[in-house]
Amino acid sequence: MKKYFRKGIFDRSDGWRLRKVPMVFSIMPVIMRTRLDSQNLYEDDISIEAVEAFIKEKREEIPGLSIMHVIVAATVRMFSQRPYLNRFVVYNKLYAHDNITVSMAIKKNLTDDGEETIIKPEFEPEDTLQDVVRKFNAAWEESNKEGKNNSTDKVGGLLAYCPTFLIRFIVWILRGLDNIGLMPKAIIKASPWHSSVFITNVGSIGIGPIYHHLTEFGTCGMFIAMGKKIRTKKYDMDGNETVEKTIGIKIVTDERICDGYYYALTMKMFKKYMQNPELLLNPPEKVVVDDGVGKKRIDI
């Protein structure tokens, strides 16, 4: 992925230390020391009438296109235009991710004992919907190959063979290394909790969206859950009733990375892309870079 700043001595392998932020964002990570202290909950019903019509129209041009692809593409575009959402807090310090990674839990088959795995494709801020579909499907297909495990499965499998006391010790060591920015890159690559956002489609198992907690381990500061399709009554300002097909979205965020106004405008942008998915067919006119890094911008 294109890098916009050179790494310095206090930066991490997966992000830059933010030095030019308002005073409140320097203090908040010290007062609210964990993500569990800092969780904000947001929910909305998203009309999918336009999305489903768009998918039907583009079925031949973009084979396999689904609502999930559009949600991921809208999220990637959201990060490219609203970069504060791609921040994270570790050990009371605020950082900016140097890439866009989306963790997603998937079941290899929909049964009670069906094996579950996690994919974590990496995206560019300039990616279009077509790019997202290609990268998402490539990661999905790689994880569903018979007899093949991805890096997340391999690390988890190794830990599963260890006794509990040893797992606790290993995780304690990893937490300590992560706090000082020395987490091995191989662990960061395998860890689903070291990502820009975690997205889950619980609608695929026939239930509504859930508020999924954030975790203190890792760098993920946003969790998005989408539910099943439902029909929702809506009313205009004159009280006229219409019925739309919608999906529920519930989002849990870390309030230490940006303020409520920034979040609110971002959610409006997310809905705009969901209601106008054709905007995702072309790359953004420009990529907005986080101005809190406090370094001269370069392209490497």
PDB file of N, CA and C in Angstrom, residues 35-70:
ATOM      1  N   ARG A  35     -10.713   0.185  25.487  1.00  0.00           N
ATOM      2  CA  ARG A  35     -11.783   0.328  24.507  1.00  0.00           C
ATOM      3  C   ARG A  35     -13.139   0.041  25.129  1.00  0.00           C
ATOM      4  N   LEU A  36     -13.158  -0.807  26.141  1.00  0.00           N
ATOM      5  CA  LEU A  36     -14.431  -1.105  26.794  1.00  0.00           C
ATOM      6  C   LEU A  36     -14.956   0.118  27.536  1.00  0.00           C
ATOM      7  N   ASP A  37     -14.060   0.979  28.020  1.00  0.00           N
ATOM      8  CA  ASP A  37     -14.463   2.249  28.639  1.00  0.00           C
ATOM      9  C   ASP A  37     -15.015   3.227  27.611  1.00  0.00           C
ATOM     10  N   SER A  38     -14.642   3.042  26.354  1.00  0.00           N
ATOM     11  CA  SER A  38     -14.792   4.103  25.356  1.00  0.00           C
ATOM     12  C   SER A  38     -15.761   3.749  24.236  1.00  0.00           C
ATOM     13  N   GLN A  39     -16.544   2.703  24.424  1.00  0.00           N
ATOM     14  CA  GLN A  39     -17.415   2.251  23.350  1.00  0.00           C
ATOM     15  C   GLN A  39     -18.631   3.162  23.159  1.00  0.00           C
ATOM     16  N   ASN A  40     -18.852   3.559  21.917  1.00  0.00           N
ATOM     17  CA  ASN A  40     -20.078   4.244  21.520  1.00  0.00           C
ATOM     18  C   ASN A  40     -20.887   3.303  20.637  1.00  0.00           C
ATOM     19  N   LEU A  41     -22.213   3.311  20.818  1.00  0.00           N
ATOM     20  CA  LEU A  41     -23.078   2.411  20.066  1.00  0.00           C
ATOM     21  C   LEU A  41     -23.952   3.218  19.104  1.00  0.00           C
ATOM     22  N   TYR A  42     -24.009   2.765  17.877  1.00  0.00           N
ATOM     23  CA  TYR A  42     -24.808   3.449  16.851  1.00  0.00           C
ATOM     24  C   TYR A  42     -25.604   2.416  16.073  1.00  0.00           C
ATOM     25  N   GLU A  43     -26.855   2.726  15.762  1.00  0.00           N
ATOM     26  CA  GLU A  43     -27.642   1.820  14.931  1.00  0.00           C
ATOM     27  C   GLU A  43     -28.461   2.599  13.929  1.00  0.00           C
ATOM     28  N   ASP A  44     -28.773   1.934  12.809  1.00  0.00           N
ATOM     29  CA  ASP A  44     -29.583   2.563  11.780  1.00  0.00           C
ATOM     30  C   ASP A  44     -30.181   1.469  10.903  1.00  0.00           C
ATOM     31  N   ASP A  45     -31.254   1.805  10.224  1.00  0.00           N
ATOM     32  CA  ASP A  45     -31.829   0.933   9.208  1.00  0.00           C
ATOM     33  C   ASP A  45     -31.465   1.508   7.852  1.00  0.00           C
ATOM     34  N   ILE A  46     -30.826   0.699   7.028  1.00  0.00           N
ATOM     35  CA  ILE A  46     -30.358   1.143   5.730  1.00  0.00           C
ATOM     36  C   ILE A  46     -31.274   0.583   4.648  1.00  0.00           C
ATOM     37  N   SER A  47     -31.868   1.457   3.846  1.00  0.00           N
ATOM     38  CA  SER A  47     -32.677   1.000   2.718  1.00  0.00           C
ATOM     39  C   SER A  47     -31.784   0.289   1.705  1.00  0.00           C
ATOM     40  N   ILE A  48     -32.228  -0.867   1.255  1.00  0.00           N
ATOM     41  CA  ILE A  48     -31.432  -1.611   0.268  1.00  0.00           C
ATOM     42  C   ILE A  48     -32.157  -1.713  -1.076  1.00  0.00           C
ATOM     43  N   GLU A  49     -33.204  -0.915  -1.246  1.00  0.00           N
ATOM     44  CA  GLU A  49     -33.925  -0.932  -2.520  1.00  0.00           C
ATOM     45  C   GLU A  49     -32.984  -0.565  -3.670  1.00  0.00           C
ATOM     46  N   ALA A  50     -32.222   0.516  -3.495  1.00  0.00           N
ATOM     47  CA  ALA A  50     -31.311   0.962  -4.553  1.00  0.00           C
ATOM     48  C   ALA A  50     -30.173  -0.027  -4.749  1.00  0.00           C
ATOM     49  N   VAL A  51     -29.679  -0.600  -3.658  1.00  0.00           N
ATOM     50  CA  VAL A  51     -28.570  -1.551  -3.750  1.00  0.00           C
ATOM     51  C   VAL A  51     -28.984  -2.802  -4.504  1.00  0.00           C
ATOM     52  N   GLU A  52     -30.161  -3.329  -4.186  1.00  0.00           N
ATOM     53  CA  GLU A  52     -30.604  -4.545  -4.867  1.00  0.00           C
ATOM     54  C   GLU A  52     -30.851  -4.297  -6.355  1.00  0.00           C
ATOM     55  N   ALA A  53     -31.400  -3.131  -6.691  1.00  0.00           N
ATOM     56  CA  ALA A  53     -31.590  -2.798  -8.109  1.00  0.00           C
ATOM     57  C   ALA A  53     -30.233  -2.670  -8.814  1.00  0.00           C
ATOM     58  N   PHE A  54     -29.279  -2.072  -8.123  1.00  0.00           N
ATOM     59  CA  PHE A  54     -27.923  -1.909  -8.667  1.00  0.00           C
ATOM     60  C   PHE A  54     -27.268  -3.276  -8.885  1.00  0.00           C
ATOM     61  N   ILE A  55     -27.383  -4.170  -7.916  1.00  0.00           N
ATOM     62  CA  ILE A  55     -26.785  -5.507  -8.030  1.00  0.00           C
ATOM     63  C   ILE A  55     -27.395  -6.265  -9.207  1.00  0.00           C
ATOM     64  N   LYS A  56     -28.694  -6.157  -9.375  1.00  0.00           N
ATOM     65  CA  LYS A  56     -29.375  -6.821 -10.497  1.00  0.00           C
ATOM     66  C   LYS A  56     -28.869  -6.273 -11.826  1.00  0.00           C
ATOM     67  N   GLU A  57     -28.660  -4.954 -11.881  1.00  0.00           N
ATOM     68  CA  GLU A  57     -28.187  -4.314 -13.116  1.00  0.00           C
ATOM     69  C   GLU A  57     -26.752  -4.712 -13.448  1.00  0.00           C
ATOM     70  N   LYS A  58     -25.912  -4.885 -12.402  1.00  0.00           N
ATOM     71  CA  LYS A  58     -24.485  -5.151 -12.608  1.00  0.00           C
ATOM     72  C   LYS A  58     -24.131  -6.637 -12.480  1.00  0.00           C
ATOM     73  N   ARG A  59     -25.145  -7.503 -12.480  1.00  0.00           N
ATOM     74  CA  ARG A  59     -24.912  -8.929 -12.228  1.00  0.00           C
ATOM     75  C   ARG A  59     -23.913  -9.543 -13.207  1.00  0.00           C
ATOM     76  N   GLU A  60     -24.014  -9.178 -14.487  1.00  0.00           N
ATOM     77  CA  GLU A  60     -23.112  -9.752 -15.492  1.00  0.00           C
ATOM     78  C   GLU A  60     -21.761  -9.048 -15.495  1.00  0.00           C
ATOM     79  N   GLU A  61     -21.779  -7.753 -15.265  1.00  0.00           N
ATOM     80  CA  GLU A  61     -20.525  -6.974 -15.284  1.00  0.00           C
ATOM     81  C   GLU A  61     -19.638  -7.302 -14.085  1.00  0.00           C
ATOM     82  N   ILE A  62     -20.256  -7.520 -12.914  1.00  0.00           N
ATOM     83  CA  ILE A  62     -19.499  -7.850 -11.693  1.00  0.00           C
ATOM     84  C   ILE A  62     -20.082  -9.151 -11.131  1.00  0.00           C
ATOM     85  N   PRO A  63     -19.625 -10.294 -11.608  1.00  0.00           N
ATOM     86  CA  PRO A  63     -20.190 -11.576 -11.165  1.00  0.00           C
ATOM     87  C   PRO A  63     -20.052 -11.772  -9.652  1.00  0.00           C
ATOM     88  N   GLY A  64     -21.121 -12.277  -9.041  1.00  0.00           N
ATOM     89  CA  GLY A  64     -21.083 -12.578  -7.610  1.00  0.00           C
ATOM     90  C   GLY A  64     -21.276 -11.385  -6.699  1.00  0.00           C
ATOM     91  N   LEU A  65     -21.568 -10.218  -7.265  1.00  0.00           N
ATOM     92  CA  LEU A  65     -21.739  -9.009  -6.456  1.00  0.00           C
ATOM     93  C   LEU A  65     -22.875  -9.195  -5.443  1.00  0.00           C
ATOM     94  N   SER A  66     -22.627  -8.795  -4.199  1.00  0.00           N
ATOM     95  CA  SER A  66     -23.617  -8.942  -3.134  1.00  0.00           C
ATOM     96  C   SER A  66     -23.681  -7.676  -2.295  1.00  0.00           C
ATOM     97  N   ILE A  67     -24.674  -7.619  -1.416  1.00  0.00           N
ATOM     98  CA  ILE A  67     -24.801  -6.485  -0.511  1.00  0.00           C
ATOM     99  C   ILE A  67     -23.579  -6.392   0.387  1.00  0.00           C
ATOM    100  N   MET A  68     -23.041  -7.533   0.790  1.00  0.00           N
ATOM    101  CA  MET A  68     -21.853  -7.529   1.645  1.00  0.00           C
ATOM    102  C   MET A  68     -20.693  -6.827   0.952  1.00  0.00           C
ATOM    103  N   HIS A  69     -20.529  -7.073  -0.352  1.00  0.00           N
ATOM    104  CA  HIS A  69     -19.463  -6.400  -1.099  1.00  0.00           C
ATOM    105  C   HIS A  69     -19.655  -4.891  -1.077  1.00  0.00           C
ATOM    106  N   VAL A  70     -20.898  -4.451  -1.250  1.00  0.00           N
ATOM    107  CA  VAL A  70     -21.182  -3.013  -1.270  1.00  0.00           C
ATOM    108  C   VAL A  70     -20.887  -2.398   0.099  1.00  0.00           C
TER     109      VAL A  70
END
